[in-house]
mmCIF file of C-alpha atoms in Angstrom:
data_model
loop_
_atom_site.group_PDB
_atom_site.id
_atom_site.type_symbol
_atom_site.label_atom_id
_atom_site.label_comp_id
_atom_site.label_asym_id
_atom_site.label_seq_id
_atom_site.Cartn_x
_atom_site.Cartn_y
_atom_site.Cartn_z
ATOM 1 C CA MET A 1 27.780 -57.157 -24.312
ATOM 2 C CA SER A 2 27.419 -54.558 -21.620
ATOM 3 C CA ILE A 3 24.261 -52.252 -20.626
ATOM 4 C CA SER A 4 27.877 -49.105 -21.284
ATOM 5 C CA HIS A 5 27.682 -50.014 -25.021
ATOM 6 C CA ILE A 6 24.245 -51.195 -25.220
ATOM 7 C CA VAL A 7 22.582 -47.400 -24.151
ATOM 8 C CA PHE A 8 25.052 -45.612 -26.081
ATOM 9 C CA ARG A 9 24.616 -47.638 -29.279
ATOM 10 C CA GLU A 10 20.720 -46.856 -27.931
ATOM 11 C CA LEU A 11 22.015 -43.294 -27.523
ATOM 12 C CA LYS A 12 23.031 -43.138 -31.128
ATOM 13 C CA GLN A 13 20.877 -44.953 -32.297
ATOM 14 C CA ARG A 14 18.300 -42.268 -30.404
ATOM 15 C CA LYS A 15 19.690 -39.429 -31.478
ATOM 16 C CA ALA A 16 16.527 -36.533 -32.434
ATOM 17 C CA ARG A 17 14.794 -37.749 -28.843
ATOM 18 C CA LEU A 18 18.056 -38.252 -26.662
ATOM 19 C CA ILE A 19 18.435 -34.215 -28.256
ATOM 20 C CA THR A 20 14.615 -33.308 -27.752
ATOM 21 C CA SER A 21 14.714 -34.284 -24.405
ATOM 22 C CA LEU A 22 17.594 -32.914 -23.261
ATOM 23 C CA LEU A 23 15.689 -29.585 -24.471
ATOM 24 C CA VAL A 24 12.321 -30.864 -22.116
ATOM 25 C CA ILE A 25 14.348 -30.701 -19.129
ATOM 26 C CA PHE A 26 16.288 -28.069 -20.019
ATOM 27 C CA LEU A 27 13.417 -25.630 -20.955
ATOM 28 C CA ALA A 28 10.983 -27.406 -17.835
ATOM 29 C CA THR A 29 13.545 -26.442 -15.382
ATOM 30 C CA ALA A 30 14.352 -23.219 -16.650
ATOM 31 C CA VAL A 31 10.796 -22.522 -16.705
ATOM 32 C CA VAL A 32 9.859 -23.987 -13.226
ATOM 33 C CA VAL A 33 13.588 -21.849 -11.855
ATOM 34 C CA SER A 34 11.567 -18.590 -14.438
ATOM 35 C CA LEU A 35 8.289 -18.955 -12.779
ATOM 36 C CA GLN A 36 9.918 -19.518 -8.997
ATOM 37 C CA SER A 37 11.804 -15.841 -9.890
ATOM 38 C CA ILE A 38 8.629 -14.488 -11.283
ATOM 39 C CA SER A 39 6.457 -14.994 -8.968
ATOM 40 C CA ASP A 40 8.195 -13.169 -6.420
ATOM 41 C CA SER A 41 9.143 -10.318 -8.149
ATOM 42 C CA SER A 42 5.642 -9.629 -9.804
ATOM 43 C CA LYS A 43 4.765 -10.143 -6.095
ATOM 44 C CA GLU A 44 6.791 -7.683 -4.711
ATOM 45 C CA ALA A 45 6.431 -5.148 -7.475
ATOM 46 C CA VAL A 46 1.766 -5.380 -8.212
ATOM 47 C CA THR A 47 2.496 -5.074 -3.688
ATOM 48 C CA LYS A 48 4.089 -2.169 -4.531
ATOM 49 C CA GLN A 49 2.929 -0.516 -7.214
ATOM 50 C CA LEU A 50 -0.784 -1.302 -5.026
ATOM 51 C CA ARG A 51 0.826 0.973 -2.048
ATOM 52 C CA ASN A 52 1.675 3.488 -4.426
ATOM 53 C CA LEU A 53 -1.764 3.978 -5.932
ATOM 54 C CA GLY A 54 -2.442 4.640 -1.686
ATOM 55 C CA ALA A 55 -5.389 3.797 -0.203
ATOM 56 C CA ASN A 56 -8.324 3.814 -1.460
ATOM 57 C CA VAL A 57 -11.525 3.086 1.914
ATOM 58 C CA PHE A 58 -12.041 5.211 3.411
ATOM 59 C CA VAL A 59 -13.719 4.718 7.623
ATOM 60 C CA LEU A 60 -15.525 8.555 8.397
ATOM 61 C CA PRO A 61 -17.900 9.776 10.392
ATOM 62 C CA ARG A 62 -20.733 9.245 10.020
ATOM 63 C CA SER A 63 -21.914 13.066 10.047
ATOM 64 C CA LEU A 64 -18.651 14.108 8.524
ATOM 65 C CA SER A 65 -19.769 14.171 3.947
ATOM 66 C CA ALA A 66 -18.257 13.410 0.830
ATOM 67 C CA THR A 67 -17.773 16.365 -0.384
ATOM 68 C CA ASP A 68 -15.977 17.641 3.380
ATOM 69 C CA PHE A 69 -13.578 14.605 2.721
ATOM 70 C CA TYR A 70 -12.818 14.834 -0.044
ATOM 71 C CA THR A 71 -11.521 18.881 0.539
ATOM 72 C CA ALA A 72 -10.559 18.226 4.284
ATOM 73 C CA ASN A 73 -13.158 20.412 5.481
ATOM 74 C CA TYR A 74 -13.349 17.698 8.971
ATOM 75 C CA GLY A 75 -14.854 20.534 10.945
ATOM 76 C CA SER A 76 -16.275 18.812 14.754
ATOM 77 C CA ALA A 77 -17.177 14.904 13.036
ATOM 78 C CA GLU A 78 -14.933 12.569 14.623
ATOM 79 C CA MET A 79 -15.568 9.372 15.953
ATOM 80 C CA PRO A 80 -13.898 7.568 18.924
ATOM 81 C CA GLU A 81 -10.066 6.473 18.188
ATOM 82 C CA SER A 82 -11.065 3.152 19.321
ATOM 83 C CA TYR A 83 -12.580 2.688 16.321
ATOM 84 C CA PHE A 84 -9.126 2.271 14.930
ATOM 85 C CA TYR A 85 -7.087 -0.071 17.213
ATOM 86 C CA LYS A 86 -10.930 -1.919 16.888
ATOM 87 C CA LEU A 87 -10.722 -1.953 13.745
ATOM 88 C CA THR A 88 -7.077 -3.487 13.310
ATOM 89 C CA GLY A 89 -8.356 -6.394 15.939
ATOM 90 C CA SER A 90 -11.682 -7.603 13.508
ATOM 91 C CA GLY A 91 -9.104 -9.649 11.179
ATOM 92 C CA LEU A 92 -10.563 -7.700 8.533
ATOM 93 C CA ILE A 93 -7.537 -6.446 7.530
ATOM 94 C CA LYS A 94 -3.433 -6.243 7.677
ATOM 95 C CA LYS A 95 -2.227 -3.304 10.135
ATOM 96 C CA GLU A 96 0.125 -2.182 7.780
ATOM 97 C CA ASP A 97 -1.882 -1.816 5.616
ATOM 98 C CA VAL A 98 -4.214 0.913 7.590
ATOM 99 C CA LYS A 99 -4.293 4.194 8.947
ATOM 100 C CA ALA A 100 -6.282 6.303 11.673
ATOM 101 C CA GLN A 101 -6.099 10.687 11.139
ATOM 102 C CA LEU A 102 -7.261 13.398 12.867
ATOM 103 C CA SER A 103 -6.804 16.923 10.684
ATOM 104 C CA SER A 104 -8.223 20.195 11.492
ATOM 105 C CA ARG A 105 -6.743 23.652 9.220
ATOM 106 C CA VAL A 106 -4.609 25.705 11.492
ATOM 107 C CA ARG A 107 -3.629 28.891 10.780
ATOM 108 C CA ILE A 108 -0.069 30.176 11.112
ATOM 109 C CA GLY A 109 1.140 32.763 10.163
ATOM 110 C CA ASP A 110 -1.137 34.579 6.929
ATOM 111 C CA HIS A 111 -1.445 31.713 5.801
ATOM 112 C CA GLN A 112 -4.377 28.232 6.258
ATOM 113 C CA ALA A 113 -2.448 24.684 6.807
ATOM 114 C CA ILE A 114 -4.309 21.184 7.251
ATOM 115 C CA LEU A 115 -1.984 20.643 10.689
ATOM 116 C CA THR A 116 -2.964 15.950 10.323
ATOM 117 C CA GLY A 117 -1.823 13.489 13.315
ATOM 118 C CA GLU A 118 -1.157 9.689 12.079
ATOM 119 C CA THR A 119 -1.197 6.531 14.626
ATOM 120 C CA GLY A 120 -0.582 3.286 12.044
ATOM 121 C CA SER A 121 1.485 2.404 8.971
ATOM 122 C CA ARG A 122 2.055 4.782 6.412
ATOM 123 C CA VAL A 123 3.759 2.301 4.487
ATOM 124 C CA PHE A 124 1.505 2.372 1.659
ATOM 125 C CA ASN A 125 2.556 5.725 0.646
ATOM 126 C CA PRO A 126 4.682 6.598 -2.217
ATOM 127 C CA VAL A 127 6.473 8.295 -0.032
ATOM 128 C CA ASN A 128 7.485 7.163 3.149
ATOM 129 C CA ASP A 129 6.632 10.405 4.232
ATOM 130 C CA LEU A 130 6.957 9.606 8.397
ATOM 131 C CA LYS A 131 9.353 7.317 9.061
ATOM 132 C CA GLY A 132 9.937 7.519 11.879
ATOM 133 C CA PHE A 133 6.646 8.467 12.794
ATOM 134 C CA THR A 134 5.935 4.571 13.862
ATOM 135 C CA CYS A 135 5.962 5.097 17.890
ATOM 136 C CA GLU A 136 5.738 8.379 20.451
ATOM 137 C CA SER A 137 7.787 9.139 23.426
ATOM 138 C CA LYS A 138 6.387 10.572 26.291
ATOM 139 C CA THR A 139 9.903 11.856 26.726
ATOM 140 C CA SER A 140 10.701 13.404 23.254
ATOM 141 C CA ALA A 141 10.125 16.373 22.249
ATOM 142 C CA PRO A 142 7.692 16.601 19.329
ATOM 143 C CA THR A 143 8.362 16.280 15.563
ATOM 144 C CA VAL A 144 5.906 17.954 12.293
ATOM 145 C CA ILE A 145 6.559 17.364 8.733
ATOM 146 C CA LEU A 146 6.009 19.692 6.163
ATOM 147 C CA GLY A 147 4.205 19.478 3.425
ATOM 148 C CA ASN A 148 5.485 21.249 0.474
ATOM 149 C CA GLU A 149 3.910 23.966 -0.469
ATOM 150 C CA ILE A 150 3.169 25.241 2.996
ATOM 151 C CA ALA A 151 6.778 24.643 3.623
ATOM 152 C CA LYS A 152 7.539 27.154 0.993
ATOM 153 C CA LEU A 153 4.976 29.170 2.254
ATOM 154 C CA LEU A 154 6.457 29.987 5.592
ATOM 155 C CA GLY A 155 9.463 29.569 4.783
ATOM 156 C CA LYS A 156 10.719 27.170 6.488
ATOM 157 C CA LYS A 157 13.527 23.891 5.861
ATOM 158 C CA ARG A 158 14.292 21.160 7.066
ATOM 159 C CA GLY A 159 15.568 22.101 11.466
ATOM 160 C CA ASN A 160 13.204 25.475 11.287
ATOM 161 C CA GLN A 161 11.163 25.752 13.759
ATOM 162 C CA VAL A 162 7.590 26.316 13.272
ATOM 163 C CA SER A 163 5.073 27.964 15.846
ATOM 164 C CA ILE A 164 1.091 25.818 16.074
ATOM 165 C CA LYS A 165 -1.566 26.594 18.740
ATOM 166 C CA GLY A 166 1.548 29.103 20.520
ATOM 167 C CA GLU A 167 3.608 26.139 20.766
ATOM 168 C CA LYS A 168 7.425 26.608 18.467
ATOM 169 C CA ILE A 169 7.756 22.830 17.246
ATOM 170 C CA THR A 170 10.604 21.234 15.209
ATOM 171 C CA ILE A 171 10.700 20.659 11.671
ATOM 172 C CA THR A 172 12.096 16.634 10.737
ATOM 173 C CA LYS A 173 11.584 17.128 6.588
ATOM 174 C CA VAL A 174 9.734 19.037 3.911
ATOM 175 C CA LEU A 175 8.151 16.709 1.357
ATOM 176 C CA PRO A 176 8.427 16.653 -1.710
ATOM 177 C CA GLU A 177 5.764 18.624 -3.835
ATOM 178 C CA LYS A 178 2.461 16.315 -4.691
ATOM 179 C CA GLY A 179 -0.067 18.047 -6.032
ATOM 180 C CA THR A 180 -2.089 17.302 -3.431
ATOM 181 C CA LEU A 181 -3.623 18.109 0.212
ATOM 182 C CA ASP A 182 -0.432 16.456 1.310
ATOM 183 C CA ASP A 183 1.422 19.943 0.615
ATOM 184 C CA ILE A 184 -0.041 22.005 2.456
ATOM 185 C CA ARG A 185 -0.633 19.289 5.190
ATOM 186 C CA ILE A 186 1.722 19.210 8.551
ATOM 187 C CA PHE A 187 1.908 16.364 9.610
ATOM 188 C CA ALA A 188 2.821 15.242 13.723
ATOM 189 C CA GLN A 189 1.903 12.293 15.597
ATOM 190 C CA LEU A 190 -1.612 11.535 16.082
ATOM 191 C CA HIS A 191 -1.696 11.943 19.928
ATOM 192 C CA THR A 192 0.520 15.252 19.348
ATOM 193 C CA VAL A 193 -2.021 16.641 16.738
ATOM 194 C CA GLN A 194 -4.729 15.971 19.845
ATOM 195 C CA LYS A 195 -3.352 17.409 22.190
ATOM 196 C CA PHE A 196 -2.212 20.691 20.390
ATOM 197 C CA LEU A 197 -5.971 21.110 19.410
ATOM 198 C CA LYS A 198 -7.699 19.846 23.042
ATOM 199 C CA MET A 199 -10.030 16.844 21.326
ATOM 200 C CA GLY A 200 -9.847 13.457 22.962
ATOM 201 C CA ARG A 201 -9.484 10.462 21.878
ATOM 202 C CA VAL A 202 -10.466 11.102 18.505
ATOM 203 C CA ILE A 203 -9.621 11.126 15.219
ATOM 204 C CA ASN A 204 -11.691 11.799 11.781
ATOM 205 C CA THR A 205 -10.640 9.089 9.289
ATOM 206 C CA ILE A 206 -9.747 5.880 9.052
ATOM 207 C CA GLU A 207 -7.818 5.033 5.242
ATOM 208 C CA ILE A 208 -7.651 1.242 4.163
ATOM 209 C CA ILE A 209 -5.397 -0.666 1.268
ATOM 210 C CA GLY A 210 -7.926 -2.093 -0.996
ATOM 211 C CA GLU A 211 -7.156 -4.762 -3.597
ATOM 212 C CA GLY A 212 -9.140 -3.933 -6.280
ATOM 213 C CA ILE A 213 -13.184 -2.894 -6.830
ATOM 214 C CA SER A 214 -14.367 -6.561 -5.434
ATOM 215 C CA ASP A 215 -12.001 -6.539 -2.921
ATOM 216 C CA THR A 216 -12.905 -2.629 -1.386
ATOM 217 C CA GLN A 217 -16.775 -3.374 -1.461
ATOM 218 C CA ASN A 218 -16.250 -6.468 0.363
ATOM 219 C CA LEU A 219 -14.600 -4.550 2.664
ATOM 220 C CA ALA A 220 -16.370 -1.740 2.630
ATOM 221 C CA GLU A 221 -19.721 -3.813 3.850
ATOM 222 C CA LYS A 222 -17.660 -5.551 6.426
ATOM 223 C CA ILE A 223 -16.501 -2.886 8.131
ATOM 224 C CA GLU A 224 -20.188 -1.549 8.390
ATOM 225 C CA VAL A 225 -21.204 -4.317 9.938
ATOM 226 C CA VAL A 226 -17.663 -4.367 12.400
ATOM 227 C CA LEU A 227 -18.485 -0.176 12.599
ATOM 228 C CA PRO A 228 -21.850 0.567 12.468
ATOM 229 C CA GLU A 229 -21.971 3.844 13.635
ATOM 230 C CA THR A 230 -19.480 5.395 10.376
ATOM 231 C CA LYS A 231 -19.539 5.258 6.404
ATOM 232 C CA VAL A 232 -16.899 4.668 4.357
ATOM 233 C CA VAL A 233 -16.371 5.482 1.345
ATOM 234 C CA THR A 234 -13.903 3.692 -1.614
ATOM 235 C CA LYS A 235 -11.708 5.719 -4.521
ATOM 236 C CA LYS A 236 -13.474 3.500 -7.461
ATOM 237 C CA ARG A 237 -10.757 5.378 -10.042
ATOM 238 C CA ILE A 238 -8.014 3.785 -8.179
ATOM 239 C CA ALA A 239 -9.424 0.684 -6.828
ATOM 240 C CA GLN A 240 -10.162 -0.220 -10.434
ATOM 241 C CA THR A 241 -6.358 0.406 -11.572
ATOM 242 C CA GLN A 242 -5.457 -2.210 -8.666
ATOM 243 C CA ALA A 243 -7.797 -4.413 -10.054
ATOM 244 C CA ASN A 244 -5.901 -3.781 -13.942
ATOM 245 C CA ILE A 245 -2.542 -4.315 -12.011
ATOM 246 C CA ILE A 246 -4.139 -8.215 -10.968
ATOM 247 C CA GLN A 247 -5.812 -9.100 -13.903
ATOM 248 C CA ALA A 248 -2.767 -7.756 -16.003
ATOM 249 C CA LEU A 249 -0.218 -10.112 -13.015
ATOM 250 C CA ARG A 250 -3.432 -13.582 -13.793
ATOM 251 C CA LYS A 251 -2.487 -13.059 -17.357
ATOM 252 C CA TYR A 252 1.264 -13.123 -17.503
ATOM 253 C CA SER A 253 1.696 -16.480 -14.870
ATOM 254 C CA LEU A 254 -1.603 -18.168 -17.176
ATOM 255 C CA LEU A 255 1.554 -17.454 -20.363
ATOM 256 C CA LEU A 256 4.189 -19.252 -18.037
ATOM 257 C CA LEU A 257 1.603 -21.623 -17.101
ATOM 258 C CA ILE A 258 0.721 -22.250 -21.136
ATOM 259 C CA ILE A 259 4.580 -23.112 -21.394
ATOM 260 C CA VAL A 260 5.291 -25.418 -19.058
ATOM 261 C CA LEU A 261 1.800 -27.605 -20.891
ATOM 262 C CA VAL A 262 3.733 -27.246 -24.404
ATOM 263 C CA VAL A 263 7.028 -28.682 -23.133
ATOM 264 C CA GLY A 264 5.202 -31.254 -21.201
ATOM 265 C CA GLY A 265 3.414 -32.467 -24.342
ATOM 266 C CA ILE A 266 6.971 -32.128 -26.365
ATOM 267 C CA ASN A 267 8.627 -34.046 -23.471
ATOM 268 C CA ILE A 268 4.894 -37.233 -24.382
ATOM 269 C CA ALA A 269 4.738 -36.468 -28.132
ATOM 270 C CA ASN A 270 8.726 -37.451 -27.784
ATOM 271 C CA TYR A 271 7.912 -41.523 -26.631
ATOM 272 C CA MET A 272 5.347 -42.002 -28.515
#
């Protein structure tokens, strides 16, 4: 009797076991492929959602009150720009999760606006507002981006010019309405704004993304060690939302793990 004949006879006598085994192999393969696919897509989706929520950790000058910060009333509160580079070089945070700002209220014609200079990344902004503002050139002319409301008040649109501190600057973009202080901001490169305001190499805010409540609290404590002359403010509501998203992803991963264990159990039971 040949080996092939014996194999086919065994398979014929154990049809149920054969079908179950094939089903287990199929399900196991499907689960492994799904796990990898879901893991990759979920990680990307969660990262995008976290970044869309915006910064939830803010490093401020010690003299600036939380009330003045939330109303963008910075006054003379400032800190050295070097703090930003010291923080990004500390290894505490990813460079794409942090940016530095210098903001000041200015009058443009008959209207008040907030002139904001930025450096670092703006990846976590949901609109990717300052795309193209990632670096500065000593030879190129400075440009600005206008918030939706200030653009309406000034009657300006892309390609127009706006006069800031006596200098006419080209508008490269008008942002969609957000319902936040960004609607009355005028964005430019950090060093451009420093020049306009004649303030030297200073900033008044460092914005950071921290993932979840515990992460932001731990991060805040570590930042205060690296930058003891500053104070750190966190937005707990944003952090809580981020924590909920991460927790939901963990629960989903646990469900997939249970499925894998069940499939493995079926396979083991099949040979008992």
